[in-house]
PDB file of N, CA and C in Angstrom:
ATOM      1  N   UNK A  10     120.765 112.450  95.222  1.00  0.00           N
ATOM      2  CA  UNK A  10     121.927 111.863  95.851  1.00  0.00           C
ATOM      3  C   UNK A  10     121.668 111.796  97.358  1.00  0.00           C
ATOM      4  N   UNK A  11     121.606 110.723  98.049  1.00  0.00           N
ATOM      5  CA  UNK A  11     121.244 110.425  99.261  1.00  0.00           C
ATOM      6  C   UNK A  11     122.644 110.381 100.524  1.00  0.00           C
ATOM      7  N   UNK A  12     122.894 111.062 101.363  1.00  0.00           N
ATOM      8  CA  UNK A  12     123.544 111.152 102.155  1.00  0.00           C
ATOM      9  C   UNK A  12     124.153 109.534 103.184  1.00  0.00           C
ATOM     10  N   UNK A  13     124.896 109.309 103.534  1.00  0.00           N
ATOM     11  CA  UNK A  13     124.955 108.691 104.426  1.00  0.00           C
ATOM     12  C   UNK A  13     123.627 108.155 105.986  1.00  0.00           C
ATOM     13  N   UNK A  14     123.589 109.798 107.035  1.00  0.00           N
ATOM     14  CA  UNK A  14     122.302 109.609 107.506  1.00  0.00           C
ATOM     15  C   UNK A  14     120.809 109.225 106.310  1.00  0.00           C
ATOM     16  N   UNK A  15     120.464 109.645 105.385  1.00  0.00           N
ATOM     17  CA  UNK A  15     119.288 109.398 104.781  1.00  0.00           C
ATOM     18  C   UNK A  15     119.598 107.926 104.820  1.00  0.00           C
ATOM     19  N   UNK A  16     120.537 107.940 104.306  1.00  0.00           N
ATOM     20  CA  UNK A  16     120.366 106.012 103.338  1.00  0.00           C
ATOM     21  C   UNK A  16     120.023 104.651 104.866  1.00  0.00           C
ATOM     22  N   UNK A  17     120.796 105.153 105.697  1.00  0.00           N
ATOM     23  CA  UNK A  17     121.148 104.811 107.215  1.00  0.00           C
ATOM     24  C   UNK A  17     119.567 104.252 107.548  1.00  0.00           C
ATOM     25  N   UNK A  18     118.468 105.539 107.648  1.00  0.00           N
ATOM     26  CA  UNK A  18     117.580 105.790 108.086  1.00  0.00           C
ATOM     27  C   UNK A  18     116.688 104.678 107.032  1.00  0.00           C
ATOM     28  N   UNK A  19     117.051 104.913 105.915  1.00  0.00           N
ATOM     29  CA  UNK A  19     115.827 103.905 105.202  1.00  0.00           C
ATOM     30  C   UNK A  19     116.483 102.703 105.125  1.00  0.00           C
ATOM     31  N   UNK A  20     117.377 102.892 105.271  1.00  0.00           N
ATOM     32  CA  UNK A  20     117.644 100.854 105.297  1.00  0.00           C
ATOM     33  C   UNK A  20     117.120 100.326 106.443  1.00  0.00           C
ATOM     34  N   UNK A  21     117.303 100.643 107.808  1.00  0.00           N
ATOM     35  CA  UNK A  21     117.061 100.535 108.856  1.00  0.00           C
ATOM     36  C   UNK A  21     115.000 100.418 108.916  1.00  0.00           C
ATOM     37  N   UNK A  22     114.840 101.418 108.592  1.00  0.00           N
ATOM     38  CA  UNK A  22     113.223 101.248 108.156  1.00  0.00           C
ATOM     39  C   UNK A  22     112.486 101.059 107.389  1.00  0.00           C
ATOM     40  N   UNK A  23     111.800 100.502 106.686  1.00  0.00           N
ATOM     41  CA  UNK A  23     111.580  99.687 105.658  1.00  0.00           C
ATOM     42  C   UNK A  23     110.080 100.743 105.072  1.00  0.00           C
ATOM     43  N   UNK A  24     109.418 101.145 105.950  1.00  0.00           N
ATOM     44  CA  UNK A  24     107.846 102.321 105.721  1.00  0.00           C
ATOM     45  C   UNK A  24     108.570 103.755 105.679  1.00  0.00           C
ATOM     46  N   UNK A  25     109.855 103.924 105.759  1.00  0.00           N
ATOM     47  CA  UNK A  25     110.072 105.221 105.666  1.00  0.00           C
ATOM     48  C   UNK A  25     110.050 105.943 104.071  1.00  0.00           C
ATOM     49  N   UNK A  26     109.960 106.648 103.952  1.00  0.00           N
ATOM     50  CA  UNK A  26     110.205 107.261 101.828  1.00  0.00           C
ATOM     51  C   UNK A  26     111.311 108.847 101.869  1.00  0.00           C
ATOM     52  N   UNK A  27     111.676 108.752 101.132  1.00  0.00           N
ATOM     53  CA  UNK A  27     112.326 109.874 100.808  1.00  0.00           C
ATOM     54  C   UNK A  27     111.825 111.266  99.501  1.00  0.00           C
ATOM     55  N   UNK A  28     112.080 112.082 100.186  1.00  0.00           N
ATOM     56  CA  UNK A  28     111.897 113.426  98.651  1.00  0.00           C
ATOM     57  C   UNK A  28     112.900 113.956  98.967  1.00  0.00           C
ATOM     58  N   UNK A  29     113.430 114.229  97.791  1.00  0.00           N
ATOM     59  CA  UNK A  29     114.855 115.436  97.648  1.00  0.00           C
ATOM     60  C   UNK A  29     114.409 116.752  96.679  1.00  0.00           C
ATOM     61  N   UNK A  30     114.511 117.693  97.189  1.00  0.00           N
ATOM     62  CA  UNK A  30     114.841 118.768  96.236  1.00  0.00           C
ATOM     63  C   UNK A  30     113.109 119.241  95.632  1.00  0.00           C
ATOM     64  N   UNK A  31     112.544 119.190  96.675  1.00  0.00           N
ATOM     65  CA  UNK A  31     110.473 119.523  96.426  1.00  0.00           C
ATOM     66  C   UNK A  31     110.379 120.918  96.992  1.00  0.00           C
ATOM     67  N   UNK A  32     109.723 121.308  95.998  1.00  0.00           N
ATOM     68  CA  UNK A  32     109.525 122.596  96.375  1.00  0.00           C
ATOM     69  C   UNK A  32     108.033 123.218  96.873  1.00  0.00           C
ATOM     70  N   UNK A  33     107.943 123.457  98.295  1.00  0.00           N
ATOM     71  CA  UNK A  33     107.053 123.669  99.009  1.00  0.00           C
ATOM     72  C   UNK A  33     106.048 124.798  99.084  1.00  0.00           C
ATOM     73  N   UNK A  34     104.663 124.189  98.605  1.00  0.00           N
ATOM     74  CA  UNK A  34     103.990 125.474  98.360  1.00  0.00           C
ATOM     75  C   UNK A  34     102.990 126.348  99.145  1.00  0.00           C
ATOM     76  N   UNK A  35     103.308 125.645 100.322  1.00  0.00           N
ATOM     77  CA  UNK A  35     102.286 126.203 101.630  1.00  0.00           C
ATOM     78  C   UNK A  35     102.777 125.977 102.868  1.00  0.00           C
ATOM     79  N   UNK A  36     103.777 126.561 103.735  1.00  0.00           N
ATOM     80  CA  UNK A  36     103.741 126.038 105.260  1.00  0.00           C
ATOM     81  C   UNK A  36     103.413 126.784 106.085  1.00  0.00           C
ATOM     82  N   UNK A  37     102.390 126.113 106.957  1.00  0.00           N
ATOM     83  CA  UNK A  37     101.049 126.721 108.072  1.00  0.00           C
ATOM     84  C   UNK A  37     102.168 126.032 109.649  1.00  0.00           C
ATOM     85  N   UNK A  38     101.901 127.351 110.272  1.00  0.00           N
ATOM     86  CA  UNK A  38     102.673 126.803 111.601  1.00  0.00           C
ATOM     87  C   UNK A  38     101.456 127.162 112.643  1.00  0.00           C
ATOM     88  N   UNK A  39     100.986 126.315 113.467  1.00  0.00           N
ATOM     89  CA  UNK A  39      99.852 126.308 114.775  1.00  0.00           C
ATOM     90  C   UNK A  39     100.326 126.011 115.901  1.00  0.00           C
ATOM     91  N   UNK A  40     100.020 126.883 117.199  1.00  0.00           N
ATOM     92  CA  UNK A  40     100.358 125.909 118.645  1.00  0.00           C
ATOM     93  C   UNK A  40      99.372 125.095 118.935  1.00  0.00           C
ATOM     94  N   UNK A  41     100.086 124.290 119.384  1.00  0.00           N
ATOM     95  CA  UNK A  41      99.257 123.334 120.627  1.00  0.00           C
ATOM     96  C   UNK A  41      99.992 123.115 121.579  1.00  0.00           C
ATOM     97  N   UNK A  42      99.015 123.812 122.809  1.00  0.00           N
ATOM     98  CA  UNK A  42      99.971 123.316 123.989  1.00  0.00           C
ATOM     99  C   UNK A  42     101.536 123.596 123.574  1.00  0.00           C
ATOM    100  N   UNK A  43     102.072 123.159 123.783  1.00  0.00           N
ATOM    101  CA  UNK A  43     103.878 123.208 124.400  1.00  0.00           C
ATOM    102  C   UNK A  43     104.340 122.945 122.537  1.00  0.00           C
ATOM    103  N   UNK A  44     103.713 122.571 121.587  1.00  0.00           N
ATOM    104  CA  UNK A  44     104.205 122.217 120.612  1.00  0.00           C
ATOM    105  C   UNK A  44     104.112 122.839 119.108  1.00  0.00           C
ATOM    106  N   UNK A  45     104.654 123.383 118.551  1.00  0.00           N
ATOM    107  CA  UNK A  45     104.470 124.027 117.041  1.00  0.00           C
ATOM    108  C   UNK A  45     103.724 123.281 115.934  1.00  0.00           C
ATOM    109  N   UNK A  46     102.498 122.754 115.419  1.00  0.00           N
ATOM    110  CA  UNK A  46     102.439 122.358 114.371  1.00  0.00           C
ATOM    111  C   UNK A  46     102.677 122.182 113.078  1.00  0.00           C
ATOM    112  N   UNK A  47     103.179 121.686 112.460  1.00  0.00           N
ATOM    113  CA  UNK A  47     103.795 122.637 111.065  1.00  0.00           C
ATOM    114  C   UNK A  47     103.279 121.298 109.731  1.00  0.00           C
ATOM    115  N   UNK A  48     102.715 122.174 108.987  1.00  0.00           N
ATOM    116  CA  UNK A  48     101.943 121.222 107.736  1.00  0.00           C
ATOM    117  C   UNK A  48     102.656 121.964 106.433  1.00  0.00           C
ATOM    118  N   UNK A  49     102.980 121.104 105.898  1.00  0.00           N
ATOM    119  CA  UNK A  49     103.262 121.275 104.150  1.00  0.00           C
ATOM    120  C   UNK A  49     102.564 120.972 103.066  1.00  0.00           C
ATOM    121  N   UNK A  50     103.090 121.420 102.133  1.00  0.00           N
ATOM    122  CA  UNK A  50     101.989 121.595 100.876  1.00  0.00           C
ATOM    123  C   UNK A  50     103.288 121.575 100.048  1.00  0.00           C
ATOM    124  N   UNK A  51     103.073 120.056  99.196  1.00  0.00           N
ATOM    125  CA  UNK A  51     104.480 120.048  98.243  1.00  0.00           C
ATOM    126  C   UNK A  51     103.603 120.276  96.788  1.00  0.00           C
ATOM    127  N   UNK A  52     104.446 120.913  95.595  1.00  0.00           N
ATOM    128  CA  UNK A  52     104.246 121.003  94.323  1.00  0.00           C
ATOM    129  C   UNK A  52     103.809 119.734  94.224  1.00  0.00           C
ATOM    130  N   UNK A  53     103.168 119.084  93.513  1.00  0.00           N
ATOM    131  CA  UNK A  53     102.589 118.231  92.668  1.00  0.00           C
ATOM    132  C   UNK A  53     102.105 116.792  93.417  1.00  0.00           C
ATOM    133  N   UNK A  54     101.768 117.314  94.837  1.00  0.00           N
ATOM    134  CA  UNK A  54     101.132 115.856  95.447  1.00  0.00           C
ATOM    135  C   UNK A  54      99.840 116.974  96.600  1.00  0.00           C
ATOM    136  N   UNK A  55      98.767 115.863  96.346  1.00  0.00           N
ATOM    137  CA  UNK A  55      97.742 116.110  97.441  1.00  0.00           C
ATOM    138  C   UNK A  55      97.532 116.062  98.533  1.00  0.00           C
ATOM    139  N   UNK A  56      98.800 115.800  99.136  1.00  0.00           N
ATOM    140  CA  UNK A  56      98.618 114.791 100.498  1.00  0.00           C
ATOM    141  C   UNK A  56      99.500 115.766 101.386  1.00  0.00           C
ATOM    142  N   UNK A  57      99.168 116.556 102.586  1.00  0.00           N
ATOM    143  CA  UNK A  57      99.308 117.379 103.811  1.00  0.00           C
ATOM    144  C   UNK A  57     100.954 116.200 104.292  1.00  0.00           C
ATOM    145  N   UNK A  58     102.224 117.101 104.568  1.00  0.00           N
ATOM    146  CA  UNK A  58     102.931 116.760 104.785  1.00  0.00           C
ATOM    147  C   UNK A  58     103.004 117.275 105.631  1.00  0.00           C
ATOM    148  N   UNK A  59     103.421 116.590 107.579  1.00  0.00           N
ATOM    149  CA  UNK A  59     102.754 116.877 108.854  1.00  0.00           C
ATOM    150  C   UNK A  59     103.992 117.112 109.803  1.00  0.00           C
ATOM    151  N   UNK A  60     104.795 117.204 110.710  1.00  0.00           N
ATOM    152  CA  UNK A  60     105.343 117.429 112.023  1.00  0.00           C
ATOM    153  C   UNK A  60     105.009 118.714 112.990  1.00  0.00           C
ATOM    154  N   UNK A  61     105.772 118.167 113.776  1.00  0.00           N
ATOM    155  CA  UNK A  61     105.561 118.907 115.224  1.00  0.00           C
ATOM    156  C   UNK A  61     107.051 119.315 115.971  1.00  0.00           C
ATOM    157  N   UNK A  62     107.097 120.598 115.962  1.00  0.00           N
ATOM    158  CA  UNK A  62     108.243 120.688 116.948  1.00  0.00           C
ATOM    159  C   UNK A  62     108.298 122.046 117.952  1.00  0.00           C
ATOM    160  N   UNK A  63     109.456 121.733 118.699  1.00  0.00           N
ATOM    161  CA  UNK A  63     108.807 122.797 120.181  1.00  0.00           C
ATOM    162  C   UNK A  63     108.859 123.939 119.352  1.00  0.00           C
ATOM    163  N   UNK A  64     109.499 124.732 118.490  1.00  0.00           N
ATOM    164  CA  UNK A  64     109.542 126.262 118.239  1.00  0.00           C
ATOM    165  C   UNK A  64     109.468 126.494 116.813  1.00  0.00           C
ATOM    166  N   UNK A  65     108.644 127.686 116.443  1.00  0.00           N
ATOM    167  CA  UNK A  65     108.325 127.771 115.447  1.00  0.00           C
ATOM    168  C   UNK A  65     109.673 128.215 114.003  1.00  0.00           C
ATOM    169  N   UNK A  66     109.326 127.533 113.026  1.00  0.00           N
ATOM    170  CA  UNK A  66     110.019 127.880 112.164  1.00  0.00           C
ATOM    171  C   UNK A  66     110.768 128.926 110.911  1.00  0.00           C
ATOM    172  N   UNK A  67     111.618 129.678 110.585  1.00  0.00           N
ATOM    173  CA  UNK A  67     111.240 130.470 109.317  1.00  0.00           C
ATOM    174  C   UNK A  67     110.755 129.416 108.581  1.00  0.00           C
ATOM    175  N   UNK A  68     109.232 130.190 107.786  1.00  0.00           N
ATOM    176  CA  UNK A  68     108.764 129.974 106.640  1.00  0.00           C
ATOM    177  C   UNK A  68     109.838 129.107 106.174  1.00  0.00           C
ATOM    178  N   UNK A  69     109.166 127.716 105.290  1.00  0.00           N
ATOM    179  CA  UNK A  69     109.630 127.348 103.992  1.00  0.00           C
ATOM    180  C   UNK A  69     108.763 127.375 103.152  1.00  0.00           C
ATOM    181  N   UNK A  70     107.951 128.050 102.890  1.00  0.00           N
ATOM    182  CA  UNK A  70     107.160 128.378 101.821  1.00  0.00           C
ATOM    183  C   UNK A  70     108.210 128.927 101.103  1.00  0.00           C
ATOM    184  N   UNK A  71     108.093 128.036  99.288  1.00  0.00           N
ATOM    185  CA  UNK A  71     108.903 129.038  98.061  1.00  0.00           C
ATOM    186  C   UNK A  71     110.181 128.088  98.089  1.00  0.00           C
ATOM    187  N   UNK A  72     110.817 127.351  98.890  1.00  0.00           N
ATOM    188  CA  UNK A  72     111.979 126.674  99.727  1.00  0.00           C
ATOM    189  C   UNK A  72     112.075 125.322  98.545  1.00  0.00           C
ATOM    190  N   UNK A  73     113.474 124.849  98.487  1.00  0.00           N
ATOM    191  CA  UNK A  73     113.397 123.389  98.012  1.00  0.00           C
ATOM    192  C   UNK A  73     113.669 122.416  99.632  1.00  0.00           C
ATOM    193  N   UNK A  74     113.137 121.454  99.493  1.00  0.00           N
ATOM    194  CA  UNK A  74     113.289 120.868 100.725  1.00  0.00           C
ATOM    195  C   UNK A  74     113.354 119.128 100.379  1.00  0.00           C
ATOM    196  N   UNK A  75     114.610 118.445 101.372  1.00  0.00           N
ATOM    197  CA  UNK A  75     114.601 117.189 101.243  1.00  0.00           C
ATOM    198  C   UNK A  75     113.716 116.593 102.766  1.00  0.00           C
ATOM    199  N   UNK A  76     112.975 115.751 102.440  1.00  0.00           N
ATOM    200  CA  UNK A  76     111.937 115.049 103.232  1.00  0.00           C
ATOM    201  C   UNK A  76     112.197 113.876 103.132  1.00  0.00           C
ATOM    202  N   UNK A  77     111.903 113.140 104.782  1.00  0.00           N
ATOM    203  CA  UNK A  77     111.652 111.812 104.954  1.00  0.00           C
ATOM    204  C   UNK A  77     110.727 111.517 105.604  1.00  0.00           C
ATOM    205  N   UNK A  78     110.077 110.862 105.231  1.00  0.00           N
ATOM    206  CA  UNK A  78     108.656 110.541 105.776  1.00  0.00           C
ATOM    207  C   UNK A  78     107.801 109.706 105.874  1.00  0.00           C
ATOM    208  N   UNK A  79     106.588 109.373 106.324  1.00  0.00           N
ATOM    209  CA  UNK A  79     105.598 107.932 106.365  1.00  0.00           C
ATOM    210  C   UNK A  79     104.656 108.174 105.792  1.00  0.00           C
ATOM    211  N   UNK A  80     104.114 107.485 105.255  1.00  0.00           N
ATOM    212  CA  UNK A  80     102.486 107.691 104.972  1.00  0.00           C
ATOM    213  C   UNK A  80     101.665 106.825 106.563  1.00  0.00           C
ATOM    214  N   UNK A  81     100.609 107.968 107.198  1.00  0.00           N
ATOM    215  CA  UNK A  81      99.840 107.539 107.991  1.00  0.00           C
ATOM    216  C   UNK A  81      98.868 107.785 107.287  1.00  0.00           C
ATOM    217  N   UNK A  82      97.353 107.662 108.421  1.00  0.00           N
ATOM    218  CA  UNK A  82      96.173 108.217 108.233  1.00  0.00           C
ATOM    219  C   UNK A  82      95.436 109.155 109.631  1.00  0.00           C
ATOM    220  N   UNK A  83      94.510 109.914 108.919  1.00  0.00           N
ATOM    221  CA  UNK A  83      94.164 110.835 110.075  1.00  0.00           C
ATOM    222  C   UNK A  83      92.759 110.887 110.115  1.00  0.00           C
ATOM    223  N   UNK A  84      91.703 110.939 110.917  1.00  0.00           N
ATOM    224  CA  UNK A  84      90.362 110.608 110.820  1.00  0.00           C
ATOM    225  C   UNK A  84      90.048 112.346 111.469  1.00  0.00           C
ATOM    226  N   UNK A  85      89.448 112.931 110.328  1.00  0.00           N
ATOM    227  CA  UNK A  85      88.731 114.714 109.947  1.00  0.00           C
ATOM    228  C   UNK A  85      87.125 114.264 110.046  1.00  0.00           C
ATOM    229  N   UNK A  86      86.539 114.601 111.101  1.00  0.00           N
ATOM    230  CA  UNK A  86      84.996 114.754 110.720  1.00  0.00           C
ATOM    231  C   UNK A  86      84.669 113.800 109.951  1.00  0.00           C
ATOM    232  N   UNK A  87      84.934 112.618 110.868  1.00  0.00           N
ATOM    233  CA  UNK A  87      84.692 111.377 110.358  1.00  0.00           C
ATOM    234  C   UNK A  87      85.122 110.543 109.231  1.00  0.00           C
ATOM    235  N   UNK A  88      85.991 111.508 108.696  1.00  0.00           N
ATOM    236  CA  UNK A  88      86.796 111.063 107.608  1.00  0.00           C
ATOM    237  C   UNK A  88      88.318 110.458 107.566  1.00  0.00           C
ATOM    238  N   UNK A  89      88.539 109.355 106.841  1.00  0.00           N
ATOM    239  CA  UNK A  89      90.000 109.215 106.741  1.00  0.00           C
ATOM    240  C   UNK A  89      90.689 109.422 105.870  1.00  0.00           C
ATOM    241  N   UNK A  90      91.639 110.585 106.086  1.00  0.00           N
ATOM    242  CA  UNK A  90      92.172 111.526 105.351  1.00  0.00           C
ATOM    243  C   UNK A  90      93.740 110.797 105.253  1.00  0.00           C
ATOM    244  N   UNK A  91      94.614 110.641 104.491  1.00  0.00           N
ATOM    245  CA  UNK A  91      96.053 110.391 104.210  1.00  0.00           C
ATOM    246  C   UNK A  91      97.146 111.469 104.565  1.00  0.00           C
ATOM    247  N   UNK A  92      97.691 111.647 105.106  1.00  0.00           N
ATOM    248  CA  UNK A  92      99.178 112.358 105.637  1.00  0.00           C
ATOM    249  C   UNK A  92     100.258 111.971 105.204  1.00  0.00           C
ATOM    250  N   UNK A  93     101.120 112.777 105.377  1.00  0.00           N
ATOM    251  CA  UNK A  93     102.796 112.028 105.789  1.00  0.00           C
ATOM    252  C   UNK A  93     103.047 112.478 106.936  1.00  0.00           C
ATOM    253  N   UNK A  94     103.983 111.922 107.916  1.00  0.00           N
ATOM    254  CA  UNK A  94     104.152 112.290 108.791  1.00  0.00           C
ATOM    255  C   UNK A  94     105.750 112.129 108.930  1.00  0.00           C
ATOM    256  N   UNK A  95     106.283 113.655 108.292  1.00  0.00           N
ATOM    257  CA  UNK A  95     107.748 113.970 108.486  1.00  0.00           C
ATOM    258  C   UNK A  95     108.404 113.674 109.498  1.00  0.00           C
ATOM    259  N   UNK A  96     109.537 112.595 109.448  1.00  0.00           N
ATOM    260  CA  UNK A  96     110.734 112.626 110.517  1.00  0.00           C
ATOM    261  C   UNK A  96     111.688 112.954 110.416  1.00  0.00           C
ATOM    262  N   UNK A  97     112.098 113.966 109.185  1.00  0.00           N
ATOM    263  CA  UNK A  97     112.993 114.803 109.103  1.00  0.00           C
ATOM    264  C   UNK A  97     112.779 115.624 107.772  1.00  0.00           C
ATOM    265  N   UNK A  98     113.156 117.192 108.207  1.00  0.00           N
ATOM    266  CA  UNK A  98     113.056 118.358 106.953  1.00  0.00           C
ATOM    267  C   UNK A  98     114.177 118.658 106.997  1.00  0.00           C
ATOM    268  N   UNK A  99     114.809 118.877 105.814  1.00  0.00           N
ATOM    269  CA  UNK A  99     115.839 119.768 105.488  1.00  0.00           C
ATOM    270  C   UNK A  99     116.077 120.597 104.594  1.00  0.00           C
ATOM    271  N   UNK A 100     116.170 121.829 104.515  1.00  0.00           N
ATOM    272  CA  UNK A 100     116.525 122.713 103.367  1.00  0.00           C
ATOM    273  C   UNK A 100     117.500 121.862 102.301  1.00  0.00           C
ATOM    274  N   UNK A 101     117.031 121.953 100.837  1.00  0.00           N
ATOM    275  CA  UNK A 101     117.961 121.490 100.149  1.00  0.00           C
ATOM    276  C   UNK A 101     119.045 122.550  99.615  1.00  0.00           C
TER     277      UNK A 101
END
């Protein structure tokens, strides 16, 4: 069931995707500089779910979580690797 803001957000953007209610099986938090890294690891997909924000988070490892997000790409040691790149997490 999609909220008002969610629905808002993907009508408006057409590359954006939605997950509701995924349950997260790895989150790694790193600094850089001035900024928190924070990568996810959802149940049943391969693909590194990515943001950045100034301060670090409680764990959602174990967590259900609704996600909106992009598919980018990221070039690893010469490689081009697939991401998402979260523009919004929320505890479900």
């Amino acid at each position: 069931m999609k909220n008002k803001a969610v629905a808002g957000l993907l009508s408006k953007h057409e590359k954006l995707n939605h997950l509701e209610g995924v349950k997260v099986v790895s989150h790694i938090q790193r600094e850089k500089e001035e900024w928190v890294l924070h990568t996810l690891m959802i149940d049943g997909y391969d693909v590194p779910f990515k943001f950045k924000r100034p301060k670090k988070y409680k764990s959602l490892k174990d967590q259900l979580v609704s996600l909106i997000y992009y598919s980018d790409e990221e070039t690893v040691a010469g490689f081009a690797i697939e991401v998402m790149q979260v523009v919004r997490v929320k505890r479900y």
